[in-house]
Short mmCIF file of N, CA and C in Angstrom, two decimals:
data_model
loop_
_atom_site.label_atom_id
_atom_site.label_comp_id
_atom_site.label_asym_id
_atom_site.label_seq_id
_atom_site.Cartn_x
_atom_site.Cartn_y
_atom_site.Cartn_z
N UNK H 1 49.03 -53.10 -22.07
CA UNK H 1 49.98 -52.99 -23.16
C UNK H 1 50.87 -51.75 -22.99
N UNK H 2 50.24 -50.63 -22.61
CA UNK H 2 50.99 -49.39 -22.42
C UNK H 2 52.01 -49.55 -21.29
N UNK H 3 51.60 -50.30 -20.26
CA UNK H 3 52.49 -50.52 -19.12
C UNK H 3 53.74 -51.30 -19.56
N UNK H 4 53.55 -52.32 -20.36
CA UNK H 4 54.66 -53.12 -20.87
C UNK H 4 55.62 -52.27 -21.69
N UNK H 5 55.09 -51.40 -22.54
CA UNK H 5 55.92 -50.54 -23.38
C UNK H 5 56.75 -49.58 -22.52
N UNK H 6 56.13 -49.05 -21.48
CA UNK H 6 56.80 -48.12 -20.58
C UNK H 6 57.98 -48.81 -19.88
N UNK H 7 57.79 -50.07 -19.48
CA UNK H 7 58.88 -50.79 -18.82
C UNK H 7 60.06 -50.98 -19.75
N UNK H 8 59.79 -51.28 -21.00
CA UNK H 8 60.88 -51.46 -21.97
C UNK H 8 61.66 -50.16 -22.16
N UNK H 9 60.96 -49.04 -22.21
CA UNK H 9 61.64 -47.74 -22.35
C UNK H 9 62.52 -47.46 -21.15
N UNK H 10 62.03 -47.82 -19.97
CA UNK H 10 62.80 -47.58 -18.76
C UNK H 10 64.11 -48.37 -18.81
N UNK H 11 64.04 -49.61 -19.26
CA UNK H 11 65.23 -50.43 -19.37
C UNK H 11 66.21 -49.86 -20.38
N UNK H 12 65.69 -49.40 -21.51
CA UNK H 12 66.57 -48.80 -22.53
C UNK H 12 67.22 -47.53 -22.03
N UNK H 13 66.46 -46.75 -21.27
CA UNK H 13 67.00 -45.50 -20.73
C UNK H 13 68.17 -45.80 -19.79
N UNK H 14 68.01 -46.81 -18.95
CA UNK H 14 69.09 -47.20 -18.04
C UNK H 14 70.31 -47.68 -18.82
N UNK H 15 70.07 -48.44 -19.88
CA UNK H 15 71.17 -48.92 -20.69
C UNK H 15 71.92 -47.76 -21.33
N UNK H 16 71.19 -46.77 -21.81
CA UNK H 16 71.84 -45.59 -22.41
C UNK H 16 72.66 -44.84 -21.37
N UNK H 17 72.11 -44.71 -20.14
CA UNK H 17 72.84 -44.01 -19.09
C UNK H 17 74.13 -44.75 -18.74
N UNK H 18 74.04 -46.08 -18.63
CA UNK H 18 75.24 -46.87 -18.32
C UNK H 18 76.27 -46.76 -19.44
N UNK H 19 75.80 -46.81 -20.69
CA UNK H 19 76.70 -46.70 -21.83
C UNK H 19 77.38 -45.33 -21.84
N UNK H 20 76.62 -44.27 -21.53
CA UNK H 20 77.20 -42.92 -21.49
C UNK H 20 78.23 -42.81 -20.39
N UNK H 21 77.95 -43.45 -19.23
CA UNK H 21 78.89 -43.41 -18.11
C UNK H 21 80.17 -44.14 -18.46
N UNK H 22 80.05 -45.27 -19.16
CA UNK H 22 81.23 -46.05 -19.52
C UNK H 22 82.04 -45.36 -20.61
N UNK H 23 81.39 -44.55 -21.45
CA UNK H 23 82.12 -43.83 -22.50
C UNK H 23 83.01 -42.75 -21.90
N UNK H 24 82.56 -42.17 -20.78
CA UNK H 24 83.36 -41.13 -20.14
C UNK H 24 84.69 -41.75 -19.70
N UNK H 25 85.77 -41.09 -20.04
CA UNK H 25 87.10 -41.61 -19.73
C UNK H 25 87.47 -41.30 -18.29
N UNK H 26 87.62 -42.33 -17.49
CA UNK H 26 88.01 -42.16 -16.09
C UNK H 26 89.49 -42.47 -15.93
N UNK H 27 90.14 -41.67 -15.10
CA UNK H 27 91.52 -41.97 -14.69
C UNK H 27 91.39 -42.72 -13.37
N UNK H 28 91.89 -43.95 -13.32
CA UNK H 28 91.78 -44.76 -12.11
C UNK H 28 93.18 -44.99 -11.55
N UNK H 29 93.34 -44.74 -10.26
CA UNK H 29 94.62 -44.97 -9.59
C UNK H 29 94.41 -45.88 -8.40
N UNK H 30 95.15 -46.96 -8.36
CA UNK H 30 95.12 -47.87 -7.24
C UNK H 30 96.12 -47.35 -6.20
N UNK H 31 95.63 -46.99 -5.03
CA UNK H 31 96.50 -46.41 -4.00
C UNK H 31 97.07 -47.49 -3.10
N UNK H 32 96.24 -48.45 -2.70
CA UNK H 32 96.70 -49.45 -1.74
C UNK H 32 95.90 -50.74 -1.88
N UNK H 33 96.58 -51.87 -1.75
CA UNK H 33 95.94 -53.17 -1.64
C UNK H 33 96.58 -53.87 -0.45
N UNK H 34 95.77 -54.32 0.48
CA UNK H 34 96.30 -55.00 1.66
C UNK H 34 95.55 -56.29 1.91
N UNK H 35 96.27 -57.29 2.42
CA UNK H 35 95.62 -58.52 2.83
C UNK H 35 95.21 -58.36 4.29
N UNK H 36 93.96 -58.62 4.56
CA UNK H 36 93.45 -58.52 5.93
C UNK H 36 92.93 -59.88 6.35
N UNK H 37 92.91 -60.14 7.65
CA UNK H 37 92.50 -61.46 8.15
C UNK H 37 91.39 -61.33 9.17
N UNK H 38 90.47 -62.29 9.12
CA UNK H 38 89.40 -62.38 10.11
C UNK H 38 89.61 -63.73 10.79
N UNK H 39 89.68 -63.72 12.11
CA UNK H 39 89.92 -64.97 12.84
C UNK H 39 88.57 -65.66 13.06
N UNK H 40 88.47 -66.87 12.55
CA UNK H 40 87.26 -67.68 12.71
C UNK H 40 87.63 -68.97 13.42
N UNK H 41 86.63 -69.81 13.65
CA UNK H 41 86.85 -71.01 14.45
C UNK H 41 87.95 -71.92 13.88
N UNK H 42 88.01 -72.07 12.57
CA UNK H 42 89.00 -72.97 11.96
C UNK H 42 90.34 -72.32 11.70
N UNK H 43 90.51 -71.08 12.04
CA UNK H 43 91.79 -70.39 11.78
C UNK H 43 91.55 -68.98 11.28
N UNK H 44 92.32 -68.57 10.29
CA UNK H 44 92.17 -67.21 9.76
C UNK H 44 91.53 -67.25 8.38
N UNK H 45 90.65 -66.30 8.12
CA UNK H 45 90.05 -66.17 6.79
C UNK H 45 90.60 -64.88 6.18
N UNK H 46 91.31 -65.02 5.08
CA UNK H 46 91.96 -63.87 4.45
C UNK H 46 91.09 -63.25 3.38
N UNK H 47 91.16 -61.92 3.31
CA UNK H 47 90.51 -61.19 2.22
C UNK H 47 91.40 -60.00 1.88
N UNK H 48 91.02 -59.26 0.86
CA UNK H 48 91.84 -58.14 0.40
C UNK H 48 91.05 -56.85 0.46
N UNK H 49 91.73 -55.80 0.86
CA UNK H 49 91.14 -54.47 0.97
C UNK H 49 91.88 -53.55 0.00
N UNK H 50 91.12 -52.75 -0.78
CA UNK H 50 91.75 -51.88 -1.78
C UNK H 50 91.22 -50.45 -1.67
N UNK H 51 92.11 -49.49 -1.92
CA UNK H 51 91.73 -48.08 -1.99
C UNK H 51 91.99 -47.62 -3.42
N UNK H 52 90.96 -47.04 -4.06
CA UNK H 52 91.07 -46.60 -5.45
C UNK H 52 90.60 -45.15 -5.54
N UNK H 53 91.28 -44.36 -6.38
CA UNK H 53 90.88 -42.98 -6.67
C UNK H 53 90.50 -42.90 -8.14
N UNK H 54 89.36 -42.26 -8.42
CA UNK H 54 88.85 -42.13 -9.79
C UNK H 54 88.62 -40.66 -10.08
N UNK H 55 88.99 -40.21 -11.29
CA UNK H 55 88.76 -38.83 -11.68
C UNK H 55 88.67 -38.70 -13.18
N UNK H 56 88.22 -37.54 -13.64
CA UNK H 56 88.14 -37.32 -15.09
C UNK H 56 89.27 -36.42 -15.58
N UNK H 57 90.15 -35.98 -14.69
CA UNK H 57 91.26 -35.12 -15.07
C UNK H 57 90.83 -33.70 -15.38
N UNK H 58 89.58 -33.38 -15.02
CA UNK H 58 89.05 -32.04 -15.33
C UNK H 58 88.23 -31.51 -14.16
N UNK H 59 88.67 -31.78 -12.92
CA UNK H 59 88.00 -31.22 -11.76
C UNK H 59 87.01 -32.14 -11.07
N UNK H 60 86.87 -33.37 -11.53
CA UNK H 60 85.94 -34.31 -10.91
C UNK H 60 86.76 -35.46 -10.33
N UNK H 61 86.61 -35.74 -9.03
CA UNK H 61 87.42 -36.77 -8.38
C UNK H 61 86.64 -37.43 -7.25
N UNK H 62 86.95 -38.71 -6.99
CA UNK H 62 86.32 -39.43 -5.89
C UNK H 62 87.19 -40.59 -5.46
N UNK H 63 86.97 -41.06 -4.24
CA UNK H 63 87.75 -42.19 -3.74
C UNK H 63 86.81 -43.25 -3.19
N UNK H 64 87.28 -44.49 -3.20
CA UNK H 64 86.45 -45.58 -2.71
C UNK H 64 87.29 -46.69 -2.12
N UNK H 65 86.66 -47.47 -1.25
CA UNK H 65 87.30 -48.60 -0.60
C UNK H 65 86.48 -49.85 -0.93
N UNK H 66 87.18 -50.94 -1.26
CA UNK H 66 86.51 -52.20 -1.55
C UNK H 66 87.19 -53.33 -0.83
N UNK H 67 86.40 -54.34 -0.47
CA UNK H 67 86.95 -55.48 0.26
C UNK H 67 86.33 -56.76 -0.30
N UNK H 68 87.15 -57.74 -0.63
CA UNK H 68 86.66 -59.00 -1.18
C UNK H 68 87.69 -60.10 -0.97
N UNK H 69 87.30 -61.34 -1.27
CA UNK H 69 88.19 -62.49 -1.11
C UNK H 69 89.29 -62.50 -2.16
N UNK H 70 89.04 -61.87 -3.32
CA UNK H 70 90.02 -61.80 -4.40
C UNK H 70 90.44 -60.35 -4.64
N UNK H 71 91.68 -60.14 -5.07
CA UNK H 71 92.21 -58.79 -5.31
C UNK H 71 91.41 -58.06 -6.39
N UNK H 72 91.15 -58.74 -7.50
CA UNK H 72 90.44 -58.10 -8.62
C UNK H 72 89.04 -57.65 -8.21
N UNK H 73 88.35 -58.47 -7.41
CA UNK H 73 87.01 -58.11 -6.94
C UNK H 73 87.07 -56.91 -6.00
N UNK H 74 88.07 -56.87 -5.14
CA UNK H 74 88.23 -55.75 -4.20
C UNK H 74 88.46 -54.45 -4.97
N UNK H 75 89.31 -54.50 -6.01
CA UNK H 75 89.59 -53.31 -6.82
C UNK H 75 88.34 -52.87 -7.56
N UNK H 76 87.58 -53.83 -8.11
CA UNK H 76 86.35 -53.49 -8.83
C UNK H 76 85.33 -52.83 -7.90
N UNK H 77 85.19 -53.37 -6.68
CA UNK H 77 84.26 -52.78 -5.71
C UNK H 77 84.69 -51.37 -5.32
N UNK H 78 86.00 -51.18 -5.11
CA UNK H 78 86.51 -49.87 -4.73
C UNK H 78 86.28 -48.85 -5.85
N UNK H 79 86.46 -49.27 -7.10
CA UNK H 79 86.25 -48.38 -8.24
C UNK H 79 84.80 -47.97 -8.34
N UNK H 80 83.88 -48.91 -8.18
CA UNK H 80 82.45 -48.58 -8.21
C UNK H 80 82.09 -47.62 -7.08
N UNK H 81 82.66 -47.87 -5.90
CA UNK H 81 82.42 -47.02 -4.74
C UNK H 81 82.94 -45.61 -5.00
N UNK H 82 84.10 -45.50 -5.63
CA UNK H 82 84.70 -44.19 -5.93
C UNK H 82 83.83 -43.39 -6.90
N UNK H 83 83.25 -44.08 -7.89
CA UNK H 83 82.40 -43.39 -8.87
C UNK H 83 81.12 -42.87 -8.25
N UNK H 84 80.74 -43.42 -7.10
CA UNK H 84 79.53 -42.96 -6.41
C UNK H 84 79.81 -41.76 -5.51
N UNK H 85 81.09 -41.51 -5.21
CA UNK H 85 81.46 -40.45 -4.26
C UNK H 85 82.30 -39.37 -4.93
N UNK H 86 81.81 -38.81 -6.02
CA UNK H 86 82.57 -37.81 -6.78
C UNK H 86 82.31 -36.40 -6.26
N UNK H 87 83.36 -35.57 -6.29
CA UNK H 87 83.21 -34.16 -5.94
C UNK H 87 83.80 -33.30 -7.06
N UNK H 88 83.35 -32.06 -7.17
CA UNK H 88 83.86 -31.11 -8.16
C UNK H 88 84.90 -30.23 -7.48
N UNK H 89 86.04 -30.02 -8.14
CA UNK H 89 87.13 -29.23 -7.58
C UNK H 89 87.39 -28.01 -8.45
N UNK H 90 87.43 -26.80 -7.86
CA UNK H 90 87.76 -25.61 -8.66
C UNK H 90 89.25 -25.58 -8.98
N UNK H 91 89.58 -25.48 -10.26
CA UNK H 91 90.98 -25.44 -10.69
C UNK H 91 91.22 -24.13 -11.44
N UNK H 92 92.25 -23.40 -11.06
CA UNK H 92 92.63 -22.14 -11.72
C UNK H 92 94.04 -22.28 -12.27
N UNK H 93 94.19 -22.22 -13.60
CA UNK H 93 95.49 -22.31 -14.26
C UNK H 93 96.30 -23.51 -13.77
N UNK H 94 95.65 -24.65 -13.63
CA UNK H 94 96.33 -25.89 -13.27
C UNK H 94 96.63 -26.07 -11.79
N UNK H 95 96.24 -25.10 -10.96
CA UNK H 95 96.50 -25.22 -9.53
C UNK H 95 95.23 -24.94 -8.73
N UNK H 96 95.34 -24.99 -7.42
CA UNK H 96 94.18 -24.72 -6.56
C UNK H 96 94.11 -23.22 -6.26
N UNK H 97 92.93 -22.68 -5.94
CA UNK H 97 92.80 -21.23 -5.75
C UNK H 97 93.45 -20.68 -4.48
N UNK H 98 93.53 -21.46 -3.41
CA UNK H 98 94.08 -20.95 -2.16
C UNK H 98 94.60 -22.10 -1.30
N UNK H 99 95.46 -21.82 -0.30
CA UNK H 99 95.97 -22.88 0.59
C UNK H 99 94.83 -23.45 1.45
N UNK H 100 94.94 -24.72 1.80
CA UNK H 100 93.89 -25.36 2.59
C UNK H 100 94.48 -26.56 3.34
N UNK H 101 93.89 -26.89 4.50
CA UNK H 101 94.29 -28.08 5.27
C UNK H 101 93.09 -29.01 5.36
N UNK H 102 93.27 -30.25 4.95
CA UNK H 102 92.22 -31.26 5.05
C UNK H 102 92.51 -32.19 6.20
N UNK H 103 91.45 -32.67 6.85
CA UNK H 103 91.62 -33.54 8.01
C UNK H 103 90.77 -34.79 7.88
N UNK H 104 91.34 -35.92 8.32
CA UNK H 104 90.60 -37.17 8.44
C UNK H 104 91.27 -37.98 9.53
N UNK H 105 90.59 -38.16 10.65
CA UNK H 105 91.14 -38.86 11.81
C UNK H 105 92.49 -38.24 12.18
N UNK H 106 93.57 -39.04 12.21
CA UNK H 106 94.87 -38.50 12.62
C UNK H 106 95.67 -37.94 11.45
N UNK H 107 95.14 -38.05 10.23
CA UNK H 107 95.87 -37.55 9.06
C UNK H 107 95.44 -36.12 8.74
N UNK H 108 96.42 -35.29 8.44
CA UNK H 108 96.14 -33.93 7.96
C UNK H 108 96.97 -33.71 6.71
N UNK H 109 96.40 -32.97 5.76
CA UNK H 109 97.09 -32.71 4.49
C UNK H 109 97.05 -31.21 4.22
N UNK H 110 98.21 -30.62 4.00
CA UNK H 110 98.32 -29.21 3.65
C UNK H 110 98.50 -29.10 2.14
N UNK H 111 97.62 -28.37 1.47
CA UNK H 111 97.73 -28.13 0.03
C UNK H 111 97.97 -26.64 -0.20
N UNK H 112 98.96 -26.33 -1.03
CA UNK H 112 99.26 -24.94 -1.37
C UNK H 112 99.31 -24.78 -2.88
N UNK H 113 98.80 -23.65 -3.40
CA UNK H 113 98.92 -23.42 -4.84
C UNK H 113 100.38 -23.27 -5.24
N UNK H 114 100.69 -23.63 -6.48
CA UNK H 114 102.07 -23.53 -6.97
C UNK H 114 102.07 -22.85 -8.33
N UNK H 115 103.22 -22.25 -8.67
CA UNK H 115 103.33 -21.57 -9.95
C UNK H 115 103.41 -22.59 -11.09
N UNK H 116 103.04 -22.19 -12.31
CA UNK H 116 103.06 -23.13 -13.44
C UNK H 116 104.45 -23.73 -13.64
N UNK H 117 104.49 -25.03 -13.92
CA UNK H 117 105.76 -25.72 -14.14
C UNK H 117 106.28 -26.43 -12.91
N UNK H 118 105.66 -26.22 -11.76
CA UNK H 118 106.13 -26.85 -10.52
C UNK H 118 105.85 -28.34 -10.52
N UNK H 119 104.69 -28.74 -10.98
CA UNK H 119 104.29 -30.15 -10.95
C UNK H 119 103.56 -30.48 -9.67
N UNK H 120 103.19 -31.74 -9.52
CA UNK H 120 102.50 -32.19 -8.31
C UNK H 120 103.55 -32.72 -7.36
N UNK H 121 103.79 -31.96 -6.27
CA UNK H 121 104.76 -32.37 -5.27
C UNK H 121 103.98 -32.91 -4.09
N UNK H 122 103.83 -34.25 -4.04
CA UNK H 122 102.98 -34.88 -3.03
C UNK H 122 103.38 -36.34 -2.86
N UNK H 123 102.96 -36.92 -1.75
CA UNK H 123 103.16 -38.35 -1.50
C UNK H 123 102.18 -39.18 -2.32
N UNK H 124 102.27 -40.50 -2.19
CA UNK H 124 101.53 -41.40 -3.07
C UNK H 124 100.01 -41.24 -3.02
N UNK H 125 99.40 -41.26 -1.84
CA UNK H 125 97.95 -41.16 -1.73
C UNK H 125 97.42 -39.82 -2.20
N UNK H 126 98.04 -38.75 -1.73
CA UNK H 126 97.61 -37.41 -2.12
C UNK H 126 97.89 -37.15 -3.60
N UNK H 127 99.00 -37.65 -4.12
CA UNK H 127 99.34 -37.48 -5.53
C UNK H 127 98.27 -38.11 -6.42
N UNK H 128 97.81 -39.31 -6.07
CA UNK H 128 96.79 -39.99 -6.86
C UNK H 128 95.52 -39.14 -6.93
N UNK H 129 95.10 -38.58 -5.81
CA UNK H 129 93.88 -37.76 -5.78
C UNK H 129 94.06 -36.51 -6.63
N UNK H 130 95.19 -35.83 -6.47
CA UNK H 130 95.42 -34.56 -7.17
C UNK H 130 95.55 -34.77 -8.68
N UNK H 131 96.24 -35.83 -9.09
CA UNK H 131 96.39 -36.09 -10.53
C UNK H 131 95.07 -36.51 -11.17
N UNK H 132 94.28 -37.30 -10.47
CA UNK H 132 92.97 -37.69 -11.00
C UNK H 132 92.03 -36.49 -11.11
N UNK H 133 92.20 -35.51 -10.24
CA UNK H 133 91.38 -34.31 -10.28
C UNK H 133 91.79 -33.39 -11.44
N UNK H 134 93.00 -33.58 -11.96
CA UNK H 134 93.46 -32.75 -13.06
C UNK H 134 94.29 -31.56 -12.62
N UNK H 135 94.74 -31.58 -11.38
CA UNK H 135 95.58 -30.50 -10.86
C UNK H 135 97.02 -30.80 -11.27
N UNK H 136 97.67 -29.85 -11.95
CA UNK H 136 99.02 -30.08 -12.48
C UNK H 136 100.13 -29.44 -11.65
N UNK H 137 99.81 -28.39 -10.91
CA UNK H 137 100.84 -27.69 -10.12
C UNK H 137 100.31 -27.46 -8.71
N UNK H 138 100.90 -28.14 -7.74
CA UNK H 138 100.46 -27.99 -6.35
C UNK H 138 101.55 -28.49 -5.41
N UNK H 139 101.62 -27.89 -4.23
CA UNK H 139 102.53 -28.35 -3.18
C UNK H 139 101.69 -29.01 -2.11
N UNK H 140 102.14 -30.15 -1.61
CA UNK H 140 101.35 -30.91 -0.64
C UNK H 140 102.27 -31.46 0.44
N UNK H 141 101.79 -31.41 1.68
CA UNK H 141 102.55 -31.98 2.79
C UNK H 141 101.61 -32.78 3.68
N UNK H 142 101.95 -34.04 3.91
CA UNK H 142 101.17 -34.88 4.83
C UNK H 142 101.63 -34.58 6.24
N UNK H 143 100.69 -34.20 7.10
CA UNK H 143 100.98 -33.89 8.50
C UNK H 143 100.30 -34.95 9.36
N UNK H 144 101.01 -35.55 10.28
CA UNK H 144 100.39 -36.57 11.12
C UNK H 144 100.47 -37.93 10.45
N UNK H 145 99.39 -38.70 10.52
CA UNK H 145 99.37 -40.07 10.02
C UNK H 145 99.55 -40.13 8.51
N UNK H 146 100.23 -41.18 8.04
CA UNK H 146 100.39 -41.39 6.60
C UNK H 146 99.67 -42.66 6.15
N UNK H 147 98.69 -43.09 6.92
CA UNK H 147 97.84 -44.22 6.55
C UNK H 147 97.15 -43.89 5.22
N UNK H 148 97.29 -44.74 4.20
CA UNK H 148 96.76 -44.40 2.87
C UNK H 148 95.25 -44.12 2.85
N UNK H 149 94.47 -44.87 3.64
CA UNK H 149 93.03 -44.64 3.70
C UNK H 149 92.74 -43.20 4.14
N UNK H 150 93.35 -42.82 5.28
CA UNK H 150 93.09 -41.50 5.85
C UNK H 150 93.74 -40.39 5.04
N UNK H 151 94.88 -40.65 4.43
CA UNK H 151 95.56 -39.65 3.62
C UNK H 151 94.71 -39.28 2.40
N UNK H 152 94.15 -40.29 1.74
CA UNK H 152 93.27 -40.03 0.59
C UNK H 152 92.03 -39.27 1.04
N UNK H 153 91.43 -39.69 2.15
CA UNK H 153 90.22 -39.03 2.66
C UNK H 153 90.52 -37.59 3.08
N UNK H 154 91.69 -37.33 3.68
CA UNK H 154 92.06 -35.98 4.08
C UNK H 154 92.29 -35.09 2.87
N UNK H 155 92.87 -35.64 1.80
CA UNK H 155 93.08 -34.87 0.57
C UNK H 155 91.74 -34.52 -0.07
N UNK H 156 90.82 -35.47 -0.10
CA UNK H 156 89.47 -35.20 -0.62
C UNK H 156 88.79 -34.13 0.22
N UNK H 157 88.96 -34.21 1.54
CA UNK H 157 88.38 -33.21 2.45
C UNK H 157 88.94 -31.82 2.16
N UNK H 158 90.25 -31.75 1.91
CA UNK H 158 90.87 -30.46 1.58
C UNK H 158 90.30 -29.91 0.27
N UNK H 159 90.14 -30.76 -0.74
CA UNK H 159 89.61 -30.32 -2.03
C UNK H 159 88.15 -29.88 -1.91
N UNK H 160 87.39 -30.52 -1.00
CA UNK H 160 86.00 -30.11 -0.76
C UNK H 160 85.92 -28.70 -0.19
N UNK H 161 86.94 -28.30 0.58
CA UNK H 161 86.93 -26.98 1.22
C UNK H 161 87.28 -25.84 0.26
N UNK H 162 87.83 -26.18 -0.91
CA UNK H 162 88.24 -25.13 -1.85
C UNK H 162 87.04 -24.37 -2.38
N UNK H 163 87.22 -23.05 -2.52
CA UNK H 163 86.17 -22.19 -3.07
C UNK H 163 86.72 -21.42 -4.27
N UNK H 164 85.90 -21.33 -5.30
CA UNK H 164 86.26 -20.58 -6.49
C UNK H 164 86.17 -19.08 -6.19
N UNK H 165 87.22 -18.28 -6.47
CA UNK H 165 87.19 -16.85 -6.16
C UNK H 165 86.02 -16.11 -6.82
N UNK H 166 85.65 -16.51 -8.04
CA UNK H 166 84.51 -15.85 -8.70
C UNK H 166 83.21 -16.06 -7.92
N UNK H 167 82.99 -17.28 -7.43
CA UNK H 167 81.79 -17.57 -6.66
C UNK H 167 81.79 -16.80 -5.34
N UNK H 168 82.96 -16.68 -4.70
CA UNK H 168 83.06 -15.93 -3.44
C UNK H 168 82.73 -14.45 -3.69
N UNK H 169 83.26 -13.90 -4.78
CA UNK H 169 83.00 -12.49 -5.11
C UNK H 169 81.51 -12.26 -5.37
N UNK H 170 80.87 -13.16 -6.11
CA UNK H 170 79.44 -13.03 -6.38
C UNK H 170 78.63 -13.16 -5.10
N UNK H 171 79.00 -14.11 -4.24
CA UNK H 171 78.26 -14.32 -2.99
C UNK H 171 78.35 -13.09 -2.08
N UNK H 172 79.54 -12.48 -2.03
CA UNK H 172 79.74 -11.30 -1.17
C UNK H 172 79.26 -10.02 -1.83
N UNK H 173 79.07 -10.05 -3.15
CA UNK H 173 78.64 -8.85 -3.86
C UNK H 173 79.75 -7.81 -3.98
N UNK H 174 80.98 -8.28 -4.12
CA UNK H 174 82.13 -7.37 -4.25
C UNK H 174 82.90 -7.74 -5.51
N UNK H 175 83.75 -6.84 -6.02
CA UNK H 175 84.57 -7.17 -7.20
C UNK H 175 85.60 -8.26 -6.86
N UNK H 176 86.03 -8.96 -7.90
CA UNK H 176 86.98 -10.07 -7.73
C UNK H 176 88.29 -9.60 -7.08
N UNK H 177 88.74 -8.41 -7.44
CA UNK H 177 90.00 -7.87 -6.88
C UNK H 177 89.93 -7.75 -5.36
N UNK H 178 88.75 -7.37 -4.84
CA UNK H 178 88.59 -7.17 -3.40
C UNK H 178 88.68 -8.51 -2.64
N UNK H 179 88.32 -9.60 -3.28
CA UNK H 179 88.41 -10.92 -2.64
C UNK H 179 89.87 -11.22 -2.32
N UNK H 180 90.79 -10.88 -3.23
CA UNK H 180 92.20 -11.18 -3.00
C UNK H 180 92.88 -10.16 -2.10
N UNK H 181 92.47 -8.91 -2.18
CA UNK H 181 93.16 -7.86 -1.42
C UNK H 181 92.54 -7.62 -0.05
N UNK H 182 91.30 -8.04 0.16
CA UNK H 182 90.65 -7.91 1.46
C UNK H 182 90.03 -6.66 1.75
#
């Protein structure tokens, strides 16, 4: 009897977690949808591939890729995948703390902090990632390939490399001013 009761609690706990996750407001951006083909014996079999970026607009962002026979299913799979691959981004006064270059295959992305009021100056894939992360002022330049898959991944890679100046100062055991002045 106790075992049965425990199973019911486990199910309710999962339901509460799912409900809490769905209550959280996600910003979802569809970056790319493409029709892809697989050659089989009878001809070509078409399916759709989608790239989606998900964020909370407050420093949490992730990207995902989904593939299915229908567009809606591909987007749904990509969104679920993106929610599983979230990273935390340090944001200072609406911008990033320092310049950084992200890399993914042949794509490279240069991100530079910008003064307030500049806005997000970036191409489509990088813009989706930066806006979902909640960054309001940043300069971005795509270097090399502009393939949307790799561009999104390179932007995520750049954001992963960012370090909060306060954490750097604490780790080094020096005042915050010394981190900036060297």
